[in-house]
Short mmCIF file of C-alpha atoms in Angstrom, two decimals:
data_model
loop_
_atom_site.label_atom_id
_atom_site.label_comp_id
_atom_site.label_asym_id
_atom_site.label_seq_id
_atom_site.Cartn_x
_atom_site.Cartn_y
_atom_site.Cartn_z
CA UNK A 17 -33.99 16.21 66.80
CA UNK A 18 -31.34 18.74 67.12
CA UNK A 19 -31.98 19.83 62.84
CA UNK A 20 -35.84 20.22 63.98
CA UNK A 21 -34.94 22.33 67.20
CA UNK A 22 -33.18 24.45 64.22
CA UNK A 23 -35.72 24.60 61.83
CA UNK A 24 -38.35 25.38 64.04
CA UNK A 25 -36.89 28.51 65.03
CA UNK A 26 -37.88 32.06 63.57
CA UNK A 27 -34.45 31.88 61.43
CA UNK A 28 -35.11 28.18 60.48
CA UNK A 29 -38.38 28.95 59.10
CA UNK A 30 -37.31 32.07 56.97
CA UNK A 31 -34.03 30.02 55.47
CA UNK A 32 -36.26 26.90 54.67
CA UNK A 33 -38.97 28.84 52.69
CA UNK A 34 -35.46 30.28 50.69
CA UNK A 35 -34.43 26.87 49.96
CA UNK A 36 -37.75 25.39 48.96
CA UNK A 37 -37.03 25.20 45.59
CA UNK A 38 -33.70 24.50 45.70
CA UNK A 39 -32.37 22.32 42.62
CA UNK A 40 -30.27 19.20 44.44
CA UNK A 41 -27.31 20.04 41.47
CA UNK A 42 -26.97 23.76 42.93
CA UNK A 43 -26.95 22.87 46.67
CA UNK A 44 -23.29 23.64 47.14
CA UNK A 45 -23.30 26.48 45.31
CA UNK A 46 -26.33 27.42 47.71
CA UNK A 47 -24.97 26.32 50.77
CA UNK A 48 -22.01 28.31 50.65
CA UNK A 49 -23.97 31.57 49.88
CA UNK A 50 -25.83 30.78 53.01
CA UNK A 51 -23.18 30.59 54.95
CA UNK A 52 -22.09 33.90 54.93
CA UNK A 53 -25.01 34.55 57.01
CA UNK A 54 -26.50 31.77 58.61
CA UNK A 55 -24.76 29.04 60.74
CA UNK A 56 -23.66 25.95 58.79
CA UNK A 57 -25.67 24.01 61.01
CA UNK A 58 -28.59 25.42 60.04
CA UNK A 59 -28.15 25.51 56.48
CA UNK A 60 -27.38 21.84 56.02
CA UNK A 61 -30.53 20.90 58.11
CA UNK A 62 -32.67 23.46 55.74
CA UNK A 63 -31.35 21.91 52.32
CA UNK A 64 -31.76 18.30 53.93
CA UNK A 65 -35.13 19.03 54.76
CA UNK A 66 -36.10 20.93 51.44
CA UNK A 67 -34.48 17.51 49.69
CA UNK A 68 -36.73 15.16 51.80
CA UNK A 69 -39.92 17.67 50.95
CA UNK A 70 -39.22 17.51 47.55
CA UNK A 71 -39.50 13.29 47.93
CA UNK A 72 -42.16 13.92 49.98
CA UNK A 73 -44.43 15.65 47.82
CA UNK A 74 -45.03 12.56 45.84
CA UNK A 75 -46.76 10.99 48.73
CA UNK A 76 -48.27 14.06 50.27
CA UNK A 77 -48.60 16.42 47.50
CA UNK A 78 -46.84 19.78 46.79
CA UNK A 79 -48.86 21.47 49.21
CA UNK A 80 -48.60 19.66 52.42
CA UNK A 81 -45.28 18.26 51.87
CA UNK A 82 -44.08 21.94 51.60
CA UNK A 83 -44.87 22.66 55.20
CA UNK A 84 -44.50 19.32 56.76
CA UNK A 85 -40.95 18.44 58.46
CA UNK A 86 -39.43 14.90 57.64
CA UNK A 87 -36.94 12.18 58.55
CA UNK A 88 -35.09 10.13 55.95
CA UNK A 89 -37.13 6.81 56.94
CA UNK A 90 -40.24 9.05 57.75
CA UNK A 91 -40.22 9.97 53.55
CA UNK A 92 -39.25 6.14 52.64
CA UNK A 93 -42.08 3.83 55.15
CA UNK A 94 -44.97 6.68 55.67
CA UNK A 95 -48.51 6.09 54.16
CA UNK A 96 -49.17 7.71 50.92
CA UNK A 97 -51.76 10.26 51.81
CA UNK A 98 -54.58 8.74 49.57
CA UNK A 99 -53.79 5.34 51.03
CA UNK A 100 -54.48 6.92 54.22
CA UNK A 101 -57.24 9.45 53.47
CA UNK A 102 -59.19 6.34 52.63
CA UNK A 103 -58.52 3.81 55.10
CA UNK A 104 -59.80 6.90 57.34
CA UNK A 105 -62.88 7.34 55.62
CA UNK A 106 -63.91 3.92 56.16
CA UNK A 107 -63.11 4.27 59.99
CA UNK A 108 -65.35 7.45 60.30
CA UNK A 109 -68.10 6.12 57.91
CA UNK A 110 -68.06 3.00 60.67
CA UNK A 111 -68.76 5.60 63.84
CA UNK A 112 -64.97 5.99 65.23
CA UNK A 113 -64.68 8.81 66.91
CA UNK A 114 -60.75 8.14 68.59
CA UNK A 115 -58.29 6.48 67.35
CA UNK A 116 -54.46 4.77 68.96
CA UNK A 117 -52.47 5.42 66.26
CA UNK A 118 -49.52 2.85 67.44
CA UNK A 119 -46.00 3.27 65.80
CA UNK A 120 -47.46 6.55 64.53
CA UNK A 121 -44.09 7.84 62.09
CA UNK A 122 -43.41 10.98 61.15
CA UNK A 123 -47.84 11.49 61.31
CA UNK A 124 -49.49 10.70 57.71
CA UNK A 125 -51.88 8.43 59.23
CA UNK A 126 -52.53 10.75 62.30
CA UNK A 127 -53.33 13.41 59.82
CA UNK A 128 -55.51 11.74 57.96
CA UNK A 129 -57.57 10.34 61.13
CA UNK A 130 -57.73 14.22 62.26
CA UNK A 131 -59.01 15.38 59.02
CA UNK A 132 -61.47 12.91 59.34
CA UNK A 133 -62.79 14.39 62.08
CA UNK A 134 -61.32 11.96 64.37
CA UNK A 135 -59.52 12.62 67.77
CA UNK A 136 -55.87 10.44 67.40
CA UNK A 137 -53.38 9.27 69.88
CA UNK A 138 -50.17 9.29 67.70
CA UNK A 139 -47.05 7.26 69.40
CA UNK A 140 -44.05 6.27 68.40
CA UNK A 141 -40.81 5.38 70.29
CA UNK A 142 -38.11 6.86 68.63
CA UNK A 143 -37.08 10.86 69.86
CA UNK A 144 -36.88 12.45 66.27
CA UNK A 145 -39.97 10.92 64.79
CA UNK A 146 -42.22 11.51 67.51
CA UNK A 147 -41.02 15.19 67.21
CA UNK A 148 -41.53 15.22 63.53
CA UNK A 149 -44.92 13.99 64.39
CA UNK A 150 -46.08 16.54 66.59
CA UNK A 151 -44.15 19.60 63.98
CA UNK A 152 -46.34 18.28 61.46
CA UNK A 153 -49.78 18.30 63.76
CA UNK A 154 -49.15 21.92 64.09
CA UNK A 155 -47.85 22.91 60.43
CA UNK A 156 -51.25 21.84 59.08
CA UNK A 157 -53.39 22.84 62.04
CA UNK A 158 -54.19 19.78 63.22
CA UNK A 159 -52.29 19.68 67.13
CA UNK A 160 -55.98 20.21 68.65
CA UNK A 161 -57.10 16.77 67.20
CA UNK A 162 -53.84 14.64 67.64
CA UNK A 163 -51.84 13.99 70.89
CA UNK A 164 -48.45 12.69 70.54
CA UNK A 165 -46.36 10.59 72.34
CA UNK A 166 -42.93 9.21 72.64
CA UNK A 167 -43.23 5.96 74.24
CA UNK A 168 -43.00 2.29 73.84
CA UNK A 169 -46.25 1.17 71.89
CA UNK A 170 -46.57 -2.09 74.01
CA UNK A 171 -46.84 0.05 77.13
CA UNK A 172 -50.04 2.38 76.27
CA UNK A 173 -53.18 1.97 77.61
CA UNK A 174 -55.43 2.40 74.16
CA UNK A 175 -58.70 2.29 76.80
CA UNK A 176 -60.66 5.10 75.90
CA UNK A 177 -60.17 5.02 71.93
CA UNK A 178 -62.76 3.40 69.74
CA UNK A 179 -60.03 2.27 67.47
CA UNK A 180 -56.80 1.23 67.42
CA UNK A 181 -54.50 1.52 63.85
CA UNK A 182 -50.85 -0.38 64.18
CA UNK A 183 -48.35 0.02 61.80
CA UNK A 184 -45.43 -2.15 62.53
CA UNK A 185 -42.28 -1.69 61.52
CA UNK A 186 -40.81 -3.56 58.67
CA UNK A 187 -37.47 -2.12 58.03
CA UNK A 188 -34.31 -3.50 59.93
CA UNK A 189 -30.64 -2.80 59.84
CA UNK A 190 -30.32 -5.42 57.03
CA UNK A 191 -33.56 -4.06 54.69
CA UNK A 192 -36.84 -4.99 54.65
CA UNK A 193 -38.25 -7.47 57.07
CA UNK A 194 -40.68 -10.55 55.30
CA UNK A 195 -41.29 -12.74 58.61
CA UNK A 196 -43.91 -10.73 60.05
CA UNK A 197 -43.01 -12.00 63.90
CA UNK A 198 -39.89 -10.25 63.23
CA UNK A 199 -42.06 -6.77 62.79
CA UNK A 200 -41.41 -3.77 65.55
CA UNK A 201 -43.89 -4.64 67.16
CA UNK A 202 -44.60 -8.45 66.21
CA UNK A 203 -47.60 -8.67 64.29
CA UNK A 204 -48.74 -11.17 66.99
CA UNK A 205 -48.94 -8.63 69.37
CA UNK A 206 -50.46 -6.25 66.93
CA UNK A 207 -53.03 -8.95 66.77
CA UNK A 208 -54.12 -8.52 70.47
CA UNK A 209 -53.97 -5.09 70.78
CA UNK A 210 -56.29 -5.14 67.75
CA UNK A 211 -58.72 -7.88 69.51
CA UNK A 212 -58.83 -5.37 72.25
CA UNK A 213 -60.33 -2.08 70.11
CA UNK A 214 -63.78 -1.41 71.86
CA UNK A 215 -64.92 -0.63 67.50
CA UNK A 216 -62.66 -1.78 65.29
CA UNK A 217 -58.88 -1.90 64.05
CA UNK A 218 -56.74 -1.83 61.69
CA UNK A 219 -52.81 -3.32 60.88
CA UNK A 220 -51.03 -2.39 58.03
CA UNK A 221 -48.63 -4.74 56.67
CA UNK A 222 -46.50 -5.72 54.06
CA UNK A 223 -48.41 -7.10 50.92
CA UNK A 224 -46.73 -10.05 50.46
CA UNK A 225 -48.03 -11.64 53.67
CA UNK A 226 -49.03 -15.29 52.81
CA UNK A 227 -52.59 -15.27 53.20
CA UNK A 228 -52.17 -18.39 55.87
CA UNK A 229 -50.89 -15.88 58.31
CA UNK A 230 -54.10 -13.68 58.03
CA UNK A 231 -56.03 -14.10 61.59
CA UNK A 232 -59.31 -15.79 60.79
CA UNK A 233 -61.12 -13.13 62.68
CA UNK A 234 -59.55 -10.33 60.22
CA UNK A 235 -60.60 -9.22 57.23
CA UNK A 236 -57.86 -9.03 54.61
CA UNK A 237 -57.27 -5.78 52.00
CA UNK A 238 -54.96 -4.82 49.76
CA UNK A 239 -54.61 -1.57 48.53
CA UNK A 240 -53.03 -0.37 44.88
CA UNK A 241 -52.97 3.20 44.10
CA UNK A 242 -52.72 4.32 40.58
CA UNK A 243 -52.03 0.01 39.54
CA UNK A 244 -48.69 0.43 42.09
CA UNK A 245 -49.87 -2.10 45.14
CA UNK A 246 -48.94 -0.14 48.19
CA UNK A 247 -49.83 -1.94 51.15
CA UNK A 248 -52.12 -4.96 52.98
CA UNK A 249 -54.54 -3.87 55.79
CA UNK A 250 -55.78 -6.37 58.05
CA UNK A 251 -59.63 -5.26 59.83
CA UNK A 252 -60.78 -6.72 63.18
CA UNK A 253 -64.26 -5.68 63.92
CA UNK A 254 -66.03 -4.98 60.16
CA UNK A 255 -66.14 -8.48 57.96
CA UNK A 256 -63.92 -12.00 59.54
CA UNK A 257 -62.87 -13.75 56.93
CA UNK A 258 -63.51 -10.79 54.02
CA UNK A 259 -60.65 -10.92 50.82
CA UNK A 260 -61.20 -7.91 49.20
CA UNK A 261 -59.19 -5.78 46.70
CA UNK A 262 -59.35 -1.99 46.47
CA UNK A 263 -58.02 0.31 44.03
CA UNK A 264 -57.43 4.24 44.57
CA UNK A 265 -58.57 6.38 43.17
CA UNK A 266 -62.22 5.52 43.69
CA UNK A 267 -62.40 3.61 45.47
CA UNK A 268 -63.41 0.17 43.88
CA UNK A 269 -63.21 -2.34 45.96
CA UNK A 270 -63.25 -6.05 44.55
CA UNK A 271 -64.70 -8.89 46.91
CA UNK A 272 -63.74 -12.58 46.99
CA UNK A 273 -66.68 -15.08 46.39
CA UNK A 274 -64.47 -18.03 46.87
CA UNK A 275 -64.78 -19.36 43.44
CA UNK A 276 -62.73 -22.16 41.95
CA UNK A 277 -59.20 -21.05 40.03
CA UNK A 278 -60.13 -20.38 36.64
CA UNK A 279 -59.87 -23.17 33.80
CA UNK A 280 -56.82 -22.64 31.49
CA UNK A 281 -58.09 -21.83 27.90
CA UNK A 282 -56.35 -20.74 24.78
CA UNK A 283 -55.59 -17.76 24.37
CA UNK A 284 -58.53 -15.39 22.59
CA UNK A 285 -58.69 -12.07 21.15
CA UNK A 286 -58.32 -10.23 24.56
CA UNK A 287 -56.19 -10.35 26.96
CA UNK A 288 -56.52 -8.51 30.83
CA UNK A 289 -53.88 -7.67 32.86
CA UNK A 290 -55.16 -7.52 36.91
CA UNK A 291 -54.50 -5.40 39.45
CA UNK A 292 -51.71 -6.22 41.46
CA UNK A 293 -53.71 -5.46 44.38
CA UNK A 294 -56.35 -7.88 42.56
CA UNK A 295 -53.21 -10.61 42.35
CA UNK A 296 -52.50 -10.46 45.85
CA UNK A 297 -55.59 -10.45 47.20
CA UNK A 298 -55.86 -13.77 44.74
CA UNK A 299 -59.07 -12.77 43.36
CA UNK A 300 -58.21 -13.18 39.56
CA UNK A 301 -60.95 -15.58 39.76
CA UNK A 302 -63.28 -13.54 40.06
CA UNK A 303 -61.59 -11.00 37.56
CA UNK A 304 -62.00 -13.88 35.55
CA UNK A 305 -65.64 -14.97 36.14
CA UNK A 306 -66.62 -10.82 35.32
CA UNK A 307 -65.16 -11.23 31.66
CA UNK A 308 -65.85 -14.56 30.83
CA UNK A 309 -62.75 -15.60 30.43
CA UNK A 310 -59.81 -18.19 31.60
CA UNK A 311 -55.90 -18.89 32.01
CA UNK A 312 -53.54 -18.76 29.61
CA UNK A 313 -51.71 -20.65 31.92
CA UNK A 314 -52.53 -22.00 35.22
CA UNK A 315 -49.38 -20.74 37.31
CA UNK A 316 -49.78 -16.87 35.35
CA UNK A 317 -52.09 -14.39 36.24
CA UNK A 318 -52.92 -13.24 32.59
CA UNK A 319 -56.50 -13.92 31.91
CA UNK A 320 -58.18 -14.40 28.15
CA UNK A 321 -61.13 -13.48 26.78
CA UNK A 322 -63.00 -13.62 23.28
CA UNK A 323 -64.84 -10.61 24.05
CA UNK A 324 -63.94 -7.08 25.41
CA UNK A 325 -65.58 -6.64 29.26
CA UNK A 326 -65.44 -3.46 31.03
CA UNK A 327 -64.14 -3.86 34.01
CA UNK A 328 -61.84 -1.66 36.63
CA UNK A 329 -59.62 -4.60 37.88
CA UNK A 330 -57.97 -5.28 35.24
CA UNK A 331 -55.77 -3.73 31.98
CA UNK A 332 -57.98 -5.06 28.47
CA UNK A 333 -55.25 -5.65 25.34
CA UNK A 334 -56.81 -6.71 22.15
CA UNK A 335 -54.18 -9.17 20.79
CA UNK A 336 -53.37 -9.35 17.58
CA UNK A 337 -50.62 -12.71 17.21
CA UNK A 338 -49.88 -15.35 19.02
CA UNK A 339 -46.07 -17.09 18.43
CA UNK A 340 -44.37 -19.27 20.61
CA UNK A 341 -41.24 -17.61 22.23
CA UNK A 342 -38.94 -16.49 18.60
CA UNK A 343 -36.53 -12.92 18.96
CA UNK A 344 -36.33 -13.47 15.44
CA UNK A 345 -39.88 -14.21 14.19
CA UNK A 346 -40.81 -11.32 16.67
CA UNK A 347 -38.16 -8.79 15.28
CA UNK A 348 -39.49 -9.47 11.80
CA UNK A 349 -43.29 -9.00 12.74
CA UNK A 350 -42.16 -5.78 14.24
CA UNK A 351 -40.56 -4.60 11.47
CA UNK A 352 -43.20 -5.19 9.21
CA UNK A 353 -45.64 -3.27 11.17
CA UNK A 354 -43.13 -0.67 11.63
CA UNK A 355 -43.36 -0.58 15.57
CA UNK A 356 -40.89 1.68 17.39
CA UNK A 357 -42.40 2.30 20.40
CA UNK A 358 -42.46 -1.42 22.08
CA UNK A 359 -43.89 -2.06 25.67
CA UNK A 360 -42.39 -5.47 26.96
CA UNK A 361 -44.35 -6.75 30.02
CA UNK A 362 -43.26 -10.32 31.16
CA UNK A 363 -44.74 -12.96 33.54
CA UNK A 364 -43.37 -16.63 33.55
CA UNK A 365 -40.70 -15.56 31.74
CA UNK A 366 -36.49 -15.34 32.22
CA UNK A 367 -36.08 -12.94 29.77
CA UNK A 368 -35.62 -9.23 30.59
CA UNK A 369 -37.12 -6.37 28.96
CA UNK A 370 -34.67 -4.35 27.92
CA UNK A 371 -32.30 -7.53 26.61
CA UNK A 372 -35.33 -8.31 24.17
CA UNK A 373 -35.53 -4.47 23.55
CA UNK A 374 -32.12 -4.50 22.31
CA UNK A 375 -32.21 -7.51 20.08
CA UNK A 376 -35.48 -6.73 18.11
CA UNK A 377 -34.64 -2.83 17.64
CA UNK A 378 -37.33 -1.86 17.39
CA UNK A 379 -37.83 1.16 14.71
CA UNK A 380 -41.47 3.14 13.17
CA UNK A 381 -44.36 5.19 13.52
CA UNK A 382 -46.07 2.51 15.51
CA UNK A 383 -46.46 1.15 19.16
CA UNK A 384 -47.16 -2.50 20.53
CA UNK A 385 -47.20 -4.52 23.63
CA UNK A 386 -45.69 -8.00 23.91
CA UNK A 387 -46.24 -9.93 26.36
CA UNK A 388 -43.20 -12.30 27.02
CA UNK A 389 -45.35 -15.55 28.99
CA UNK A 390 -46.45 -19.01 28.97
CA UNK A 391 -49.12 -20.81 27.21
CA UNK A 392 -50.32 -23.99 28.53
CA UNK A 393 -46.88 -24.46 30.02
CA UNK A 394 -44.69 -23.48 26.80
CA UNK A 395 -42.90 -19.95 26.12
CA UNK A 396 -45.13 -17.64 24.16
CA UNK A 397 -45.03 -13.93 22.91
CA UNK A 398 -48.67 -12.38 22.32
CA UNK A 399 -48.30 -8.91 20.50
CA UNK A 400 -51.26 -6.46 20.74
CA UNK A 401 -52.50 -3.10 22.21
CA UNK A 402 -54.46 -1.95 25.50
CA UNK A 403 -57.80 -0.94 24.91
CA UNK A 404 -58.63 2.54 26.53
CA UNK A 405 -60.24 2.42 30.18
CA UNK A 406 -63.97 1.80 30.67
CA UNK A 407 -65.00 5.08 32.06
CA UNK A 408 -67.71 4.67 34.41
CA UNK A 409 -67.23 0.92 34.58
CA UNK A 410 -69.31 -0.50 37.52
CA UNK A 411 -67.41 -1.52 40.50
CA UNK A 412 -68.61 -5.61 42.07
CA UNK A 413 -68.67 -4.34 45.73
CA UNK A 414 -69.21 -1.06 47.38
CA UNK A 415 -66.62 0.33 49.41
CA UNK A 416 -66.74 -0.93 52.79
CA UNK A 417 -68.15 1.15 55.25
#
């Protein structure tokens, strides 16, 4: 709190638009420059917070991230602003006017909800984040839409909000946190203060939630931006019992129609590669069903196909061998084609990437995938190439409103 206090003043201001651009391997060289005018105090808080903009601008873009203040955990566990830029959209498309933003952060959510056009309640408990918060409301012009508070989450009335959004944390002193009771706030309270929006709600949580612990009342999204999964969203108020899968940009949003786990099949001239977002939502049945194709094993998530499919759910390769697991057979193959740039993606299998990088050597004017898997239970390599994306390809479900 006390490096905001700093950098919020006139001086602050002035010495972190000097910094902005500062390269990390010249800060000392900086630093001591600065020194000669400004108090060290102040300068370390300006290069520490030009460092965590930098970070930040991956999540909130050059623009914003150059005006908004940050904490160290507030860069690492915030919302990625397309993330939340959508999960607003579907909150204003559904008539929410007010949101609770509950374990608010540093604000990406809040900011999103305001430039939705929606009035937010951010709180969060700890001192320096709430501050960051409310420094960020007004950097972007956005303090006459959100309210924040520091406060204990469990101990706001959220009466008068259509919506609530909870955010839990999942970071403790020993790393990341999988039991999702063991959340800041537990995800069982979550749960009620979610039963109790007068609209609807939303929890964000971590994507590898076993779907058993998914309230049967809730519907259940996962979000991948760019093919990177980023989070799991459970809805109360919009579709019970809803699986869906939706990729940014877009969005396209991929619904479960409860089919049967695809047969296993050998393997065919294509091969897709889901979403991860597609994989944990486990709807590659239904990736499956939209290209007519199957397994090539029944614990992988690789699906085959005779024929190419558009789809946007899924990476197409068009294979062009099939060999059971061989580093030799495969470093002769490569050589003969004369393949030196070699993309190694493994599922089912011990071996790493880079170890079977080193061994073939690979050398050429060419590229290749290999795919280091099983087949009907047994190691396999499949060698090929992706296909280029479908443009315009049609999405199964709308984005939810």
């Amino acid at each position: 709190m006390n490096d905001l206090a700093l950098l919020l003043t006139p001086e602050g201001r002035v010495l972190l638009d000097e910094v902005r651009d500062t390269d990390p391997a010249r800060e000392l060289a900086v630093a001591t420059r600065l020194r000669r005018e400004h108090p060290a105090e102040l300068v370390s808080a300006a290069l520490g917070q030009a460092r965590l903009r930098q970070r930040a601008a991956v999540k909130f873009g050059a623009e914003d991230a150059g005006r908004m203040f940050f904490t160290p955990n507030g860069v690492e566990q915030s919302t990625r602003a397309s993330v939340a830029a959508y999960r607003a959209r579907r909150m204003a498309e559904s008539g929410v006017t007010s949101v609770a933003d509950l374990c608010c952060g540093i604000g990406g959510d809040a900011i999103a909800l305001a430039r939705a056009g929606i009035r937010v309640l951010a709180v969060d408990r700890d001192p320096a984040t709430a501050a960051a918060a409310r420094a960020n409301a007004e950097a972007l012009g956005l303090a006459d839409l959100i309210e924040v508070r520091e406060a204990d989450v469990t101990e706001v009335d959220t009466a008068g909000y259509d919506a609530v959004f909870v955010d839990p944390a999942r970071r403790g002193g020993r790393g990341r946190i999988f039991d999702p009771e063991a959340y800041s706030p537990p995800l069982s309270w979550a749960v009620s203060a979610a039963r109790r929006a007068p609209r609807t709600a939303a929890l964000k949580i971590a994507p590898g939630i076993p779907h058993e612990a998914v309230p049967e009342d809730a519907e259940a999204e996962w979000i991948s931006d760019g093919g990177d999964v980023k989070e799991a969203v459970l809805w109360f108020g919009t579709e019970p019992g809803a699986v869906r899968a939706t990729l940014l940009p877009g969005p396209r949003s991929l619904l479960s129609r409860g089919l049967p786990d695809p047969q296993v099949r050998p393997p065919g001239r294509y091969l897709y590669e889901p979403d991860g977002a597609v994989i944990r939502a486990h709807l590659v049945a239904e990736v499956a069903d939209e290209v007519g194709g199957g397994l090539l094993d029944a614990t992988i998530a690789y699906v085959t196909a005779d024929a190419p499919h558009p789809t946007p759910y899924a990476t197409a390769y068009e294979i062009t061998d099939h060999l059971p697991f061989n580093v030799k057979k495969l470093k002769a193959l490569l050589r003969e084609r004369e393949v030196g740039n070699l993309t190694v993606k493994k599922r089912g299998s011990a071996v790493e990437p880079e170890e079977l990088r080193k061994k073939v050597k690979p050398q050429g004017r060419h590229s290749a995938t290999v795919f280091l898997t099983r087949v009907a239970g047994a190691p396999a390599m499949l060698i090929g190439h992706p296909l280029a994306p479908w443009a315009g390809a049609v999405r199964s479900a709308p984005p939810p409103a």
